[in-house]
Coordinates of C-alpha atoms and ligand atoms in Angstrom, one line a residue:
Chain N
M1091 CA -131.4 -84.2 63.8
P1092 CA -129.6 -81.0 63.3
V1093 CA -130.8 -78.4 61.0
S1094 CA -130.0 -78.7 57.8
R1095 CA -129.2 -76.8 54.9
D1096 CA -132.4 -77.6 53.6
D1097 CA -134.3 -77.0 56.8
V1098 CA -132.2 -73.3 56.4
L1099 CA -133.9 -72.8 52.6
A1100 CA -137.0 -74.0 54.0
W1101 CA -137.0 -71.4 56.8
I1102 CA -136.1 -68.5 54.4
T1103 CA -139.2 -69.8 52.1
A1104 CA -141.6 -69.7 55.4
I1105 CA -140.1 -66.4 56.3
A1106 CA -141.1 -65.1 52.8
S1107 CA -144.3 -66.2 52.6
V1108 CA -145.2 -65.1 56.4
L1109 CA -144.2 -61.6 55.6
A1110 CA -146.2 -61.8 52.3
E1111 CA -149.2 -62.9 54.6
N1112 CA -148.6 -60.2 57.3
K1113 CA -147.5 -57.5 54.9
N1114 CA -150.6 -55.1 55.2
Y1115 CA -150.6 -55.7 58.8
L1116 CA -147.3 -54.9 59.3
T1117 CA -147.8 -51.9 57.4
E1118 CA -150.9 -50.9 59.5
L1119 CA -148.9 -51.3 62.8
D1120 CA -146.1 -48.9 61.2
A1121 CA -148.8 -46.5 59.9
A1122 CA -150.0 -46.0 63.7
I1123 CA -146.8 -45.1 64.8
G1124 CA -144.3 -44.9 62.3
D1125 CA -144.6 -44.2 58.2
A1126 CA -146.7 -47.2 57.0
D1127 CA -143.9 -48.8 55.0
H1128 CA -142.6 -51.9 57.3
G1129 CA -144.6 -54.5 55.8
A1130 CA -144.1 -53.5 52.2
N1131 CA -140.3 -53.1 53.0
M1132 CA -139.8 -56.6 54.4
D1133 CA -142.1 -57.9 51.8
R1134 CA -140.0 -56.6 48.7
G1135 CA -136.8 -57.6 50.4
F1136 CA -137.7 -61.4 50.9
K1137 CA -139.2 -61.2 47.5
A1138 CA -135.8 -60.1 46.4
V1139 CA -134.5 -63.1 48.2
M1140 CA -136.5 -65.6 46.7
N1141 CA -135.1 -64.7 43.3
K1142 CA -131.5 -65.5 44.7
M1143 CA -132.7 -68.7 45.6
P1144 CA -131.3 -70.5 42.4
E1145 CA -128.1 -69.2 43.3
I1146 CA -127.8 -70.6 46.8
R1147 CA -129.5 -73.8 46.9
D1148 CA -126.0 -75.7 46.8
K1149 CA -124.4 -73.3 49.3
D1150 CA -123.6 -73.6 52.8
I1151 CA -125.6 -72.1 55.7
G1152 CA -123.3 -69.1 56.0
T1153 CA -122.9 -68.4 52.7
I1154 CA -126.8 -68.7 52.4
F1155 CA -127.3 -66.2 55.7
K1156 CA -124.9 -63.7 54.1
T1157 CA -126.8 -63.7 50.8
V1158 CA -129.8 -63.3 52.6
G1159 CA -128.1 -60.3 54.6
M1160 CA -126.6 -58.6 51.5
T1161 CA -130.1 -58.7 49.6
L1162 CA -131.9 -57.1 52.3
L1163 CA -129.6 -54.6 52.7
S1164 CA -129.7 -53.6 49.1
T1165 CA -133.4 -54.2 48.7
V1166 CA -135.2 -53.1 51.9
G1167 CA -134.1 -49.6 53.0
G1168 CA -135.4 -47.9 55.8
A1169 CA -134.4 -49.1 59.3
G1170 CA -135.4 -52.3 58.9
G1171 CA -133.1 -53.0 55.7
P1172 CA -129.8 -52.3 57.5
L1173 CA -131.2 -53.9 60.7
Y1174 CA -132.4 -57.2 59.4
G1175 CA -129.2 -56.9 56.7
T1176 CA -127.0 -57.1 59.5
L1177 CA -128.9 -59.8 61.2
F1178 CA -128.5 -62.4 58.8
L1179 CA -124.8 -61.4 57.8
Q1180 CA -123.8 -61.8 61.5
A1181 CA -125.9 -65.1 61.5
G1182 CA -123.7 -66.0 58.3
M1183 CA -120.3 -65.3 59.7
K1184 CA -121.0 -67.6 62.7
T1185 CA -122.5 -70.3 60.4
A1186 CA -119.8 -69.8 57.5
G1187 CA -118.7 -73.2 56.0
K1188 CA -121.6 -74.8 57.6
M1189 CA -123.7 -77.4 56.0
E1190 CA -125.8 -78.3 59.2
M1191 CA -126.4 -76.3 62.6
T1192 CA -126.7 -78.2 65.9
A1193 CA -128.7 -76.4 69.0
Q1194 CA -125.3 -74.8 70.0
D1195 CA -124.8 -73.2 66.5
W1196 CA -128.0 -71.8 66.5
A1197 CA -127.5 -69.9 69.7
E1198 CA -124.3 -68.8 68.6
A1199 CA -125.7 -67.3 65.3
L1200 CA -128.8 -66.2 67.1
E1201 CA -126.5 -64.0 69.6
A1202 CA -124.2 -62.7 67.0
A1203 CA -127.6 -61.7 64.8
L1204 CA -128.8 -60.0 68.0
N1205 CA -125.5 -58.4 68.9
G1206 CA -125.2 -57.1 65.3
V1207 CA -128.2 -55.6 65.6
V1208 CA -127.8 -53.8 68.7
M1209 CA -124.3 -52.3 67.4
R1210 CA -126.3 -51.1 64.6
G1211 CA -129.2 -49.5 66.0
K1212 CA -127.7 -48.7 69.5
A1213 CA -131.2 -49.7 70.9
E1214 CA -131.9 -51.3 74.3
P1215 CA -134.5 -53.5 75.7
G1216 CA -137.7 -51.6 76.5
D1217 CA -137.0 -48.8 73.7
K1218 CA -139.7 -50.4 71.7
T1219 CA -138.0 -51.8 69.1
M1220 CA -137.3 -55.5 67.5
V1221 CA -134.4 -55.9 70.2
D1222 CA -137.5 -56.2 72.5
A1223 CA -138.6 -59.3 70.5
L1224 CA -135.0 -60.7 69.8
T1225 CA -133.4 -60.3 73.4
P1226 CA -136.0 -62.7 75.3
A1227 CA -135.9 -64.9 72.3
L1228 CA -132.4 -65.6 72.6
S1229 CA -132.1 -65.7 76.4
V1230 CA -134.9 -68.5 76.6
Y1231 CA -133.4 -70.4 74.1
K1232 CA -130.2 -70.4 75.8
Q1233 CA -131.4 -71.3 79.1
A1234 CA -133.6 -74.4 77.2
I1235 CA -130.8 -75.9 75.9
A1236 CA -128.8 -75.6 78.7
E1237 CA -131.6 -77.4 80.3
G1238 CA -130.7 -80.2 77.9
Q1239 CA -134.2 -79.6 75.8
P1240 CA -134.0 -80.5 72.4
L1241 CA -133.5 -78.1 69.5
H1242 CA -137.3 -77.8 68.5
I1243 CA -138.5 -77.5 71.9
A1244 CA -136.2 -74.4 72.5
L1245 CA -137.2 -73.0 69.6
Q1246 CA -140.7 -73.3 70.2
R1247 CA -140.0 -71.6 73.8
S1248 CA -137.8 -69.0 71.9
A1249 CA -140.7 -68.2 69.5
E1250 CA -142.8 -67.8 72.8
A1251 CA -140.7 -65.6 74.3
A1252 CA -140.5 -63.3 71.2
R1253 CA -144.1 -63.1 70.9
Q1254 CA -144.4 -62.1 74.6
G1255 CA -141.4 -59.6 74.1
M1256 CA -143.7 -58.2 70.8
E1257 CA -146.6 -57.7 73.0
S1258 CA -144.6 -56.1 75.8
T1259 CA -143.9 -53.1 73.5
I1260 CA -147.5 -52.1 73.4
P1261 CA -147.8 -50.0 76.3
L1262 CA -143.8 -48.6 75.6
V1263 CA -143.2 -45.3 74.7
A1264 CA -140.7 -45.5 72.2
R1265 CA -137.2 -44.2 72.6
K1266 CA -135.7 -45.3 69.2
G1267 CA -136.7 -45.3 65.3
R1268 CA -139.4 -43.1 63.9
A1269 CA -141.8 -43.8 66.6
S1270 CA -139.7 -42.0 69.0
Y1271 CA -141.0 -38.7 67.4
L1272 CA -144.5 -39.4 68.7
G1273 CA -143.5 -39.3 72.2
E1274 CA -146.1 -40.3 74.2
R1275 CA -148.4 -40.9 71.4
S1276 CA -146.5 -44.2 70.8
A1277 CA -147.9 -45.9 73.7
G1278 CA -150.6 -48.2 73.1
H1279 CA -149.3 -49.5 69.9
Q1280 CA -147.3 -52.7 68.9
D1281 CA -143.8 -52.1 67.3
P1282 CA -143.8 -52.9 63.4
G1283 CA -140.1 -54.4 63.8
A1284 CA -140.6 -56.5 67.1
T1285 CA -143.7 -57.9 65.2
S1286 CA -141.7 -59.0 62.0
S1287 CA -138.9 -60.4 64.4
Y1288 CA -141.4 -62.7 66.0
L1289 CA -142.9 -63.8 62.7
I1290 CA -139.5 -64.5 61.6
L1291 CA -138.4 -66.7 64.8
N1292 CA -141.7 -68.4 64.7
A1293 CA -141.3 -69.5 61.3
A1294 CA -138.1 -71.1 62.3
A1295 CA -139.7 -72.8 65.3
Q1296 CA -142.4 -73.9 62.9
T1297 CA -139.8 -75.2 60.2
W1298 CA -137.5 -76.9 62.1
K1299 CA -140.3 -79.0 64.3
N1300 CA -138.1 -82.2 63.8
S1301 CA -134.7 -81.0 64.6
A1302 CA -133.1 -82.1 67.9
Chain E
M906 CA -157.4 -43.8 46.5
K907 CA -157.3 -41.4 43.7
K908 CA -154.0 -40.9 42.4
L909 CA -152.4 -40.3 38.8
I910 CA -150.1 -43.2 39.0
N911 CA -150.0 -46.7 36.9
K912 CA -149.0 -49.2 39.2
P913 CA -147.8 -48.2 43.0
E914 CA -144.8 -50.4 42.3
D915 CA -143.7 -48.7 39.4
V916 CA -144.3 -45.1 40.9
V917 CA -140.3 -44.2 41.6
R918 CA -139.0 -45.6 38.5
E919 CA -141.5 -43.9 36.2
E920 CA -141.0 -40.6 38.0
L921 CA -137.1 -40.8 37.5
E922 CA -137.9 -41.9 33.8
G923 CA -140.0 -38.7 33.9
I924 CA -137.2 -36.8 35.3
A925 CA -134.7 -38.0 32.8
Y926 CA -136.7 -36.8 29.7
A927 CA -137.4 -33.3 31.5
H928 CA -134.2 -32.4 32.5
S929 CA -131.4 -34.4 30.4
D930 CA -129.9 -30.8 30.3
L931 CA -129.2 -30.5 34.0
V932 CA -129.1 -34.4 35.4
K933 CA -128.5 -38.0 34.1
V934 CA -130.8 -40.7 35.9
H935 CA -129.3 -44.0 36.3
F936 CA -131.4 -47.3 37.2
D937 CA -130.6 -50.0 39.5
P938 CA -129.5 -48.9 41.7
N939 CA -131.3 -45.7 41.3
F940 CA -129.6 -42.1 41.6
I941 CA -129.3 -39.0 39.8
V942 CA -126.3 -37.1 39.1
R943 CA -125.6 -33.6 37.6
A944 CA -125.0 -34.1 33.7
D945 CA -121.4 -33.1 34.1
A946 CA -120.2 -35.5 36.9
P947 CA -118.0 -35.9 38.1
V948 CA -116.6 -32.3 38.4
Q949 CA -112.6 -32.7 38.8
G950 CA -111.4 -31.2 41.8
K951 CA -114.9 -30.0 43.1
V952 CA -116.3 -31.5 46.4
A953 CA -119.3 -33.3 45.5
V954 CA -122.4 -33.0 47.6
I955 CA -124.9 -35.8 47.8
S956 CA -128.4 -36.3 49.6
G957 CA -130.9 -38.9 49.7
G958 CA -133.9 -40.2 51.4
G959 CA -137.3 -41.6 50.4
S960 CA -139.5 -40.7 47.6
G961 CA -142.4 -38.5 48.0
H962 CA -140.9 -35.6 49.1
E963 CA -140.2 -34.0 45.5
P964 CA -138.6 -31.6 44.5
M965 CA -136.4 -32.6 47.4
H966 CA -133.6 -34.1 46.8
G967 CA -133.9 -35.1 42.9
G968 CA -134.8 -31.8 42.2
F969 CA -132.1 -30.1 43.5
V970 CA -129.3 -32.1 41.4
G971 CA -127.5 -29.3 39.3
M972 CA -124.9 -26.7 38.9
G973 CA -125.0 -24.8 42.6
M974 CA -126.4 -27.7 44.7
L975 CA -126.3 -31.5 44.7
D976 CA -124.1 -33.5 42.5
A977 CA -126.4 -36.5 43.2
A978 CA -129.5 -37.6 44.8
C979 CA -130.5 -41.1 45.8
P980 CA -134.3 -41.7 46.0
G981 CA -135.6 -44.7 48.2
A982 CA -139.1 -45.9 47.8
V983 CA -141.7 -43.5 49.0
F984 CA -140.9 -42.5 52.6
T985 CA -138.3 -45.2 52.8
S986 CA -134.8 -44.4 52.9
P987 CA -132.3 -45.3 50.2
T988 CA -130.4 -48.6 50.5
P989 CA -126.2 -48.3 51.0
D990 CA -125.3 -49.8 47.3
Q991 CA -127.4 -46.6 45.8
M992 CA -125.3 -44.0 48.0
L993 CA -122.3 -45.9 47.4
E994 CA -122.5 -45.9 43.4
A995 CA -123.8 -42.6 43.8
T996 CA -120.6 -41.5 45.6
K997 CA -118.3 -43.2 42.9
A998 CA -120.0 -41.6 40.2
V999 CA -119.6 -37.8 41.5
N1000 CA -116.4 -38.3 43.2
G1001 CA -114.0 -35.9 41.4
G1002 CA -111.2 -36.3 43.6
A1003 CA -111.8 -33.7 46.3
G1004 CA -113.9 -35.9 48.5
V1005 CA -117.6 -36.2 49.1
L1006 CA -120.3 -34.9 51.6
H1007 CA -123.3 -36.8 52.6
I1008 CA -126.2 -34.5 53.8
V1009 CA -127.8 -36.8 56.0
K1010 CA -131.3 -36.2 57.6
N1011 CA -131.9 -37.3 61.1
Y1012 CA -133.7 -40.7 60.7
T1013 CA -132.6 -44.0 62.3
G1014 CA -133.0 -45.6 58.6
D1015 CA -131.3 -42.6 56.6
I1016 CA -128.4 -42.8 59.2
M1017 CA -127.8 -46.5 59.0
N1018 CA -127.9 -46.7 55.4
F1019 CA -125.7 -43.6 54.8
E1020 CA -123.1 -44.9 57.6
M1021 CA -122.8 -48.3 55.6
A1022 CA -122.5 -46.7 52.6
A1023 CA -119.6 -43.9 53.6
D1024 CA -117.8 -47.4 55.1
L1025 CA -118.1 -49.0 51.8
A1026 CA -116.9 -45.7 49.9
R1027 CA -113.9 -45.2 52.5
A1028 CA -112.8 -48.6 51.8
E1029 CA -112.5 -47.9 48.1
G1030 CA -110.2 -44.7 48.9
I1031 CA -112.9 -42.0 48.8
E1032 CA -112.8 -39.6 51.3
V1033 CA -116.3 -38.9 52.6
E1034 CA -117.6 -36.8 55.4
A1035 CA -121.3 -37.1 56.7
V1036 CA -123.3 -34.2 58.3
V1037 CA -126.7 -35.2 60.1
I1038 CA -129.5 -32.5 59.7
D1039 CA -131.4 -32.3 63.1
D1040 CA -133.4 -29.3 62.9
D1041 CA -137.1 -30.0 64.0
V1042 CA -138.0 -28.4 67.4
A1043 CA -141.3 -30.1 67.9
V1044 CA -139.2 -33.5 68.8
K1045 CA -137.4 -33.1 72.2
D1046 CA -133.8 -33.8 72.3
S1047 CA -132.3 -36.2 74.6
L1048 CA -129.5 -38.6 74.9
Y1049 CA -131.7 -41.7 74.9
T1050 CA -133.9 -41.2 71.8
A1051 CA -133.2 -40.8 68.2
G1052 CA -132.9 -36.9 68.5
R1053 CA -135.0 -34.6 66.4
R1054 CA -135.5 -35.2 63.0
G1055 CA -134.2 -33.4 59.9
V1056 CA -136.5 -31.4 58.0
G1057 CA -136.6 -28.0 56.2
T1058 CA -133.0 -26.9 57.0
T1059 CA -131.8 -29.9 54.7
V1060 CA -133.0 -27.7 51.6
L1061 CA -131.2 -24.9 52.7
A1062 CA -128.1 -26.5 53.8
E1063 CA -128.0 -28.1 50.2
K1064 CA -128.1 -24.9 48.6
L1065 CA -125.4 -23.3 50.8
C1066 CA -123.3 -26.7 50.4
G1067 CA -123.4 -26.7 46.6
A1068 CA -122.4 -23.1 46.5
A1069 CA -119.5 -23.6 48.8
A1070 CA -118.4 -26.4 46.7
E1071 CA -118.6 -24.6 43.5
Q1072 CA -116.2 -22.1 45.3
R1073 CA -113.7 -25.1 45.4
R1074 CA -113.5 -24.9 48.9
S1075 CA -112.4 -28.1 50.9
L1076 CA -114.2 -31.3 51.9
K1077 CA -113.8 -30.2 55.6
E1078 CA -115.1 -26.5 54.8
V1079 CA -117.9 -27.6 52.9
A1080 CA -119.1 -29.9 55.6
D1081 CA -118.4 -26.8 58.1
V1082 CA -120.9 -25.0 56.2
C1083 CA -123.3 -27.8 56.7
R1084 CA -122.4 -28.3 60.2
K1085 CA -123.1 -24.6 60.9
A1086 CA -126.3 -24.6 59.0
K1087 CA -127.6 -27.6 61.0
E1088 CA -126.6 -25.4 64.4
L1089 CA -128.3 -22.3 62.9
G1090 CA -131.5 -23.7 61.4
R1091 CA -134.8 -24.6 63.3
S1092 CA -138.0 -25.6 61.9
M1093 CA -141.6 -27.1 62.8
G1094 CA -144.4 -28.2 60.7
M1095 CA -148.2 -29.1 61.2
A1096 CA -150.7 -31.0 59.1
L1097 CA -154.2 -30.3 57.9
T1098 CA -154.7 -33.8 56.2
S1099 CA -153.0 -36.6 56.0
C1100 CA -151.4 -38.2 52.9
T1101 CA -151.9 -41.8 51.2
V1102 CA -148.7 -43.8 50.6
P1103 CA -149.2 -45.1 47.0
H1104 CA -148.7 -48.9 48.1
V1105 CA -150.9 -48.5 51.0
G1106 CA -154.0 -47.2 49.4
K1107 CA -155.4 -45.3 52.1
P1108 CA -154.3 -42.5 54.2
T1109 CA -151.7 -43.2 56.7
F1110 CA -154.0 -41.5 59.5
D1111 CA -157.4 -40.1 59.8
L1112 CA -157.6 -36.5 60.2
P1113 CA -161.2 -35.4 60.9
E1114 CA -162.3 -31.9 59.2
D1115 CA -161.9 -29.9 62.4
Q1116 CA -158.8 -31.3 63.6
M1117 CA -154.9 -30.6 62.7
E1118 CA -151.6 -32.5 63.6
I1119 CA -148.7 -30.2 65.1
G1120 CA -145.2 -31.0 65.4
I1121 CA -145.4 -33.3 62.3
G1122 CA -142.3 -34.8 60.2
I1123 CA -142.0 -35.1 56.7
H1124 CA -143.1 -39.1 56.1
G1125 CA -147.2 -38.5 56.6
E1126 CA -146.5 -39.7 60.2
P1127 CA -148.9 -38.3 63.0
G1128 CA -147.4 -35.6 64.6
R1129 CA -146.5 -34.7 68.5
T1130 CA -150.2 -33.7 69.2
R1131 CA -153.6 -33.4 67.8
L1132 CA -155.7 -30.2 68.3
P1133 CA -158.9 -28.6 67.1
L1134 CA -158.4 -26.4 63.9
K1135 CA -157.6 -23.0 64.5
S1136 CA -156.9 -20.0 62.2
A1137 CA -153.9 -19.2 59.9
D1138 CA -152.5 -16.8 62.2
E1139 CA -152.7 -18.8 65.5
I1140 CA -151.4 -21.9 63.9
V1141 CA -148.4 -19.8 62.8
E1142 CA -147.9 -18.6 66.1
M1143 CA -147.9 -22.2 67.3
L1144 CA -145.0 -23.0 65.2
M1145 CA -143.0 -19.6 65.1
E1146 CA -142.8 -19.4 69.1
P1147 CA -141.1 -22.9 69.7
I1148 CA -138.8 -22.0 66.6
V1149 CA -137.6 -18.3 68.0
S1150 CA -137.5 -19.7 71.8
D1151 CA -135.2 -22.5 70.7
L1152 CA -131.7 -20.9 70.5
P1153 CA -129.8 -19.8 68.5
Y1154 CA -131.7 -16.6 67.8
K1155 CA -131.9 -13.3 69.5
A1156 CA -133.0 -9.5 68.7
G1157 CA -130.9 -8.3 65.9
D1158 CA -130.0 -11.5 64.2
E1159 CA -130.5 -11.8 60.4
V1160 CA -132.4 -14.7 59.5
L1161 CA -133.7 -16.5 56.2
L1162 CA -137.3 -17.6 56.5
F1163 CA -138.7 -20.3 54.5
V1164 CA -142.2 -21.3 54.5
N1165 CA -142.7 -24.5 52.8
G1166 CA -145.8 -26.0 51.7
M1167 CA -146.2 -29.9 52.4
G1168 CA -147.7 -30.8 48.9
G1169 CA -151.1 -29.9 48.9
T1170 CA -151.2 -26.4 50.0
P1171 CA -151.3 -24.1 47.7
L1172 CA -149.3 -21.0 47.5
I1173 CA -152.1 -18.4 48.3
E1174 CA -151.9 -19.8 51.8
L1175 CA -148.2 -19.9 52.1
Y1176 CA -148.3 -16.4 51.4
I1177 CA -150.6 -15.9 54.3
V1178 CA -148.3 -18.2 56.7
Y1179 CA -145.5 -15.8 55.5
R1180 CA -147.2 -12.9 56.2
K1181 CA -148.0 -13.8 60.2
A1182 CA -144.4 -15.4 60.3
Y1183 CA -142.7 -12.3 59.1
E1184 CA -144.4 -10.4 61.3
I1185 CA -143.7 -12.6 64.6
A1186 CA -140.2 -12.6 63.5
T1187 CA -140.1 -8.8 63.1
K1188 CA -141.7 -8.7 66.6
H1189 CA -138.8 -10.5 68.0
G1190 CA -136.3 -8.2 66.5
L1191 CA -135.4 -10.7 63.8
K1192 CA -134.3 -9.5 60.5
V1193 CA -135.9 -11.5 57.8
V1194 CA -132.9 -10.9 55.0
R1195 CA -134.0 -13.4 52.8
N1196 CA -137.0 -16.2 52.1
L1197 CA -137.9 -19.0 50.4
I1198 CA -141.9 -19.7 49.9
G1199 CA -143.2 -22.7 48.2
S1200 CA -143.6 -26.6 48.3
Y1201 CA -139.8 -27.7 48.6
I1202 CA -139.8 -30.5 50.9
T1203 CA -143.3 -32.2 51.0
S1204 CA -145.1 -35.4 52.3
L1205 CA -147.2 -36.3 48.7
E1206 CA -150.4 -34.3 48.8
M1207 CA -150.4 -33.9 52.3
A1208 CA -151.9 -30.3 53.0
G1209 CA -150.2 -28.4 55.8
T1210 CA -146.9 -26.3 56.1
S1211 CA -143.6 -26.2 57.9
I1212 CA -141.5 -23.0 58.5
T1213 CA -137.8 -22.9 59.0
L1214 CA -135.7 -20.2 60.2
L1215 CA -132.0 -20.0 59.2
K1216 CA -129.4 -17.3 61.1
M1217 CA -127.5 -15.7 58.3
D1218 CA -124.1 -14.1 58.4
D1219 CA -122.1 -12.5 55.5
D1220 CA -120.6 -15.9 54.3
F1221 CA -124.3 -17.6 54.2
L1222 CA -125.9 -14.5 52.2
K1223 CA -122.9 -14.7 49.6
L1224 CA -123.7 -18.6 49.4
W1225 CA -127.4 -18.3 49.3
D1226 CA -127.4 -15.9 46.6
A1227 CA -124.4 -17.7 44.2
P1228 CA -125.9 -18.9 41.1
V1229 CA -128.1 -22.4 41.0
K1230 CA -129.5 -24.5 38.2
T1231 CA -131.3 -27.5 39.4
P1232 CA -134.8 -28.3 38.1
G1233 CA -136.3 -27.1 41.7
L1234 CA -134.3 -24.0 42.2
R1235 CA -132.9 -21.9 39.8
W1236 CA -131.3 -18.3 39.9
G1237 CA -128.6 -16.2 38.9
V1238 CA -128.1 -18.1 35.7
Ligands
ADP567 N1 -132.3 -48.1 66.4 C1 -133.0 -49.3 66.3 N2 -132.7 -50.4 66.9 C2 -133.4 -51.5 66.5 N3 -134.5 -51.6 66.0 C3 -134.8 -50.5 65.5 C4 -134.3 -49.3 65.8 N4 -135.0 -48.0 65.2 C5 -136.1 -48.8 64.3 N5 -136.0 -50.4 64.7 C6 -137.0 -51.1 64.2 O1 -137.3 -51.1 62.8 C7 -138.8 -51.0 62.8 C8 -139.5 -49.9 61.5 O2 -138.8 -50.5 60.3 P1 -138.9 -49.7 59.1 O3 -140.5 -49.2 59.1 O4 -138.8 -50.7 58.1 O5 -138.2 -48.7 59.0 P2 -138.5 -47.0 59.1 O6 -138.7 -46.6 60.5 O7 -137.1 -46.4 58.4 O8 -139.6 -46.8 58.4 C9 -139.2 -50.4 64.2 O9 -140.6 -50.9 64.2 C10 -138.3 -50.7 65.0 O10 -138.5 -52.2 65.6
MG568 MG1 -141.4 -47.7 58.5

């Protein structure tokens, strides 16, 4: 079964609840190497997205993603706002008009999303940002579907790759974002944005368990 | 956490409501999206100057809206850069037909949000220039990193650009004033204590009684290094030497010396800082021709200070001395 519009809505809802649950955790990660706001920012953004739910419930996947992106853009602020806003807007462009997504559609949406984040923030893998979680998540996902794996397996591997990418940020010295001001002191801490990216992708793997 | 607040989530809105009541003669406050404009905006034929950033740095930026300084300020959540819709609406509200200058502090979030707003405003036919201030010598500049933070020079640039705009200089000329301030200003800061973001409820970092953070920004974040606490004179030396040795200062230069409090440091201590900073500047052959002393760009209730040097010339002196009438800075009127 491809990913239906309702599956997408369920994913958005799952993101909102996992970010609410992890609000303090994300903020603590950000307190160590940033300014202690990432959890609150993301939670505020996805609470606003949940308020938009009634008006997007009967829309196509592209419109849903675009609405999520625009809402994040106008409510999150900080670095997370434009980056996650761009991520969902780009995914929305790729899925415009679609009522369901195949495994290939998701590969294209995720690729566009990651490219959008890189275009906006100009971070490379190894800079200690969300790009460190998103990049392996995309490549592992693409590899899995190239091997002919069903969507839910590809998603699980992708989420696992995001988790490893997130953990790989711990020893890194930040070169982008606020953490870069700390220089060497940023090493030894997990990047908050890579962590929220993992949580978001893991929510997809959890929600789309029956998709192929 | 002990704070004079009602609910953490209402802090910014209630502050803005207070500003609206207190300064209705000078500014107008808009809600959803949040921004502050000078009461007589838009001023026809004048370049409009806008800045913005997270809240928690008061009086910057909202306190600098008014005649001779900013036309609008966009406050984000505490320590979180504002969103593009705020800057877009503020830009439209103050555009008097001569273009709009965005003064942006060099933080990834601020840059991206302001860039998106500028793109949207240009798409609506408004001429926008943006200048990014990055004056913090504590951060080593590099092609591969986010670069230096924007700190104290921002306040000075807002004053100078506001004065240049009042003289009806063109958008390019006002932006040139800002670029020159960015080139000629250098800052460095330190913290004696951390600060507590209202919705977090506890200090951003633990700082023992006998330790200090050197090379901090303005978001309650830890600095470049943590060191044992020293005397005021030794601390000022640790801040002044990297500033003075970072070009563009040389003996004989005229400078403005700005000693800023981070929010929790009393004026009595800031004058002790000023005393030593003045002596060090003089020892290096710099002539302190203007100064600013007080808490103007803060990190909530953090105790600590930042020092900014700005190289002055005749034009900068005239712009600095020009009348200004804002809630946070006022002279010549
Ligand atoms: N240039 C960038 N490219 C990609 N991601 C970035 C960049 N700068 C910062 N980030 C991500 O944003 C996260 C911080 O987000 P947030 O706390 O919301 O913003 P801010 O740093 O403005 O407070 C970082 O942990 C990092 O993953
Ligand atoms: Mg942050």
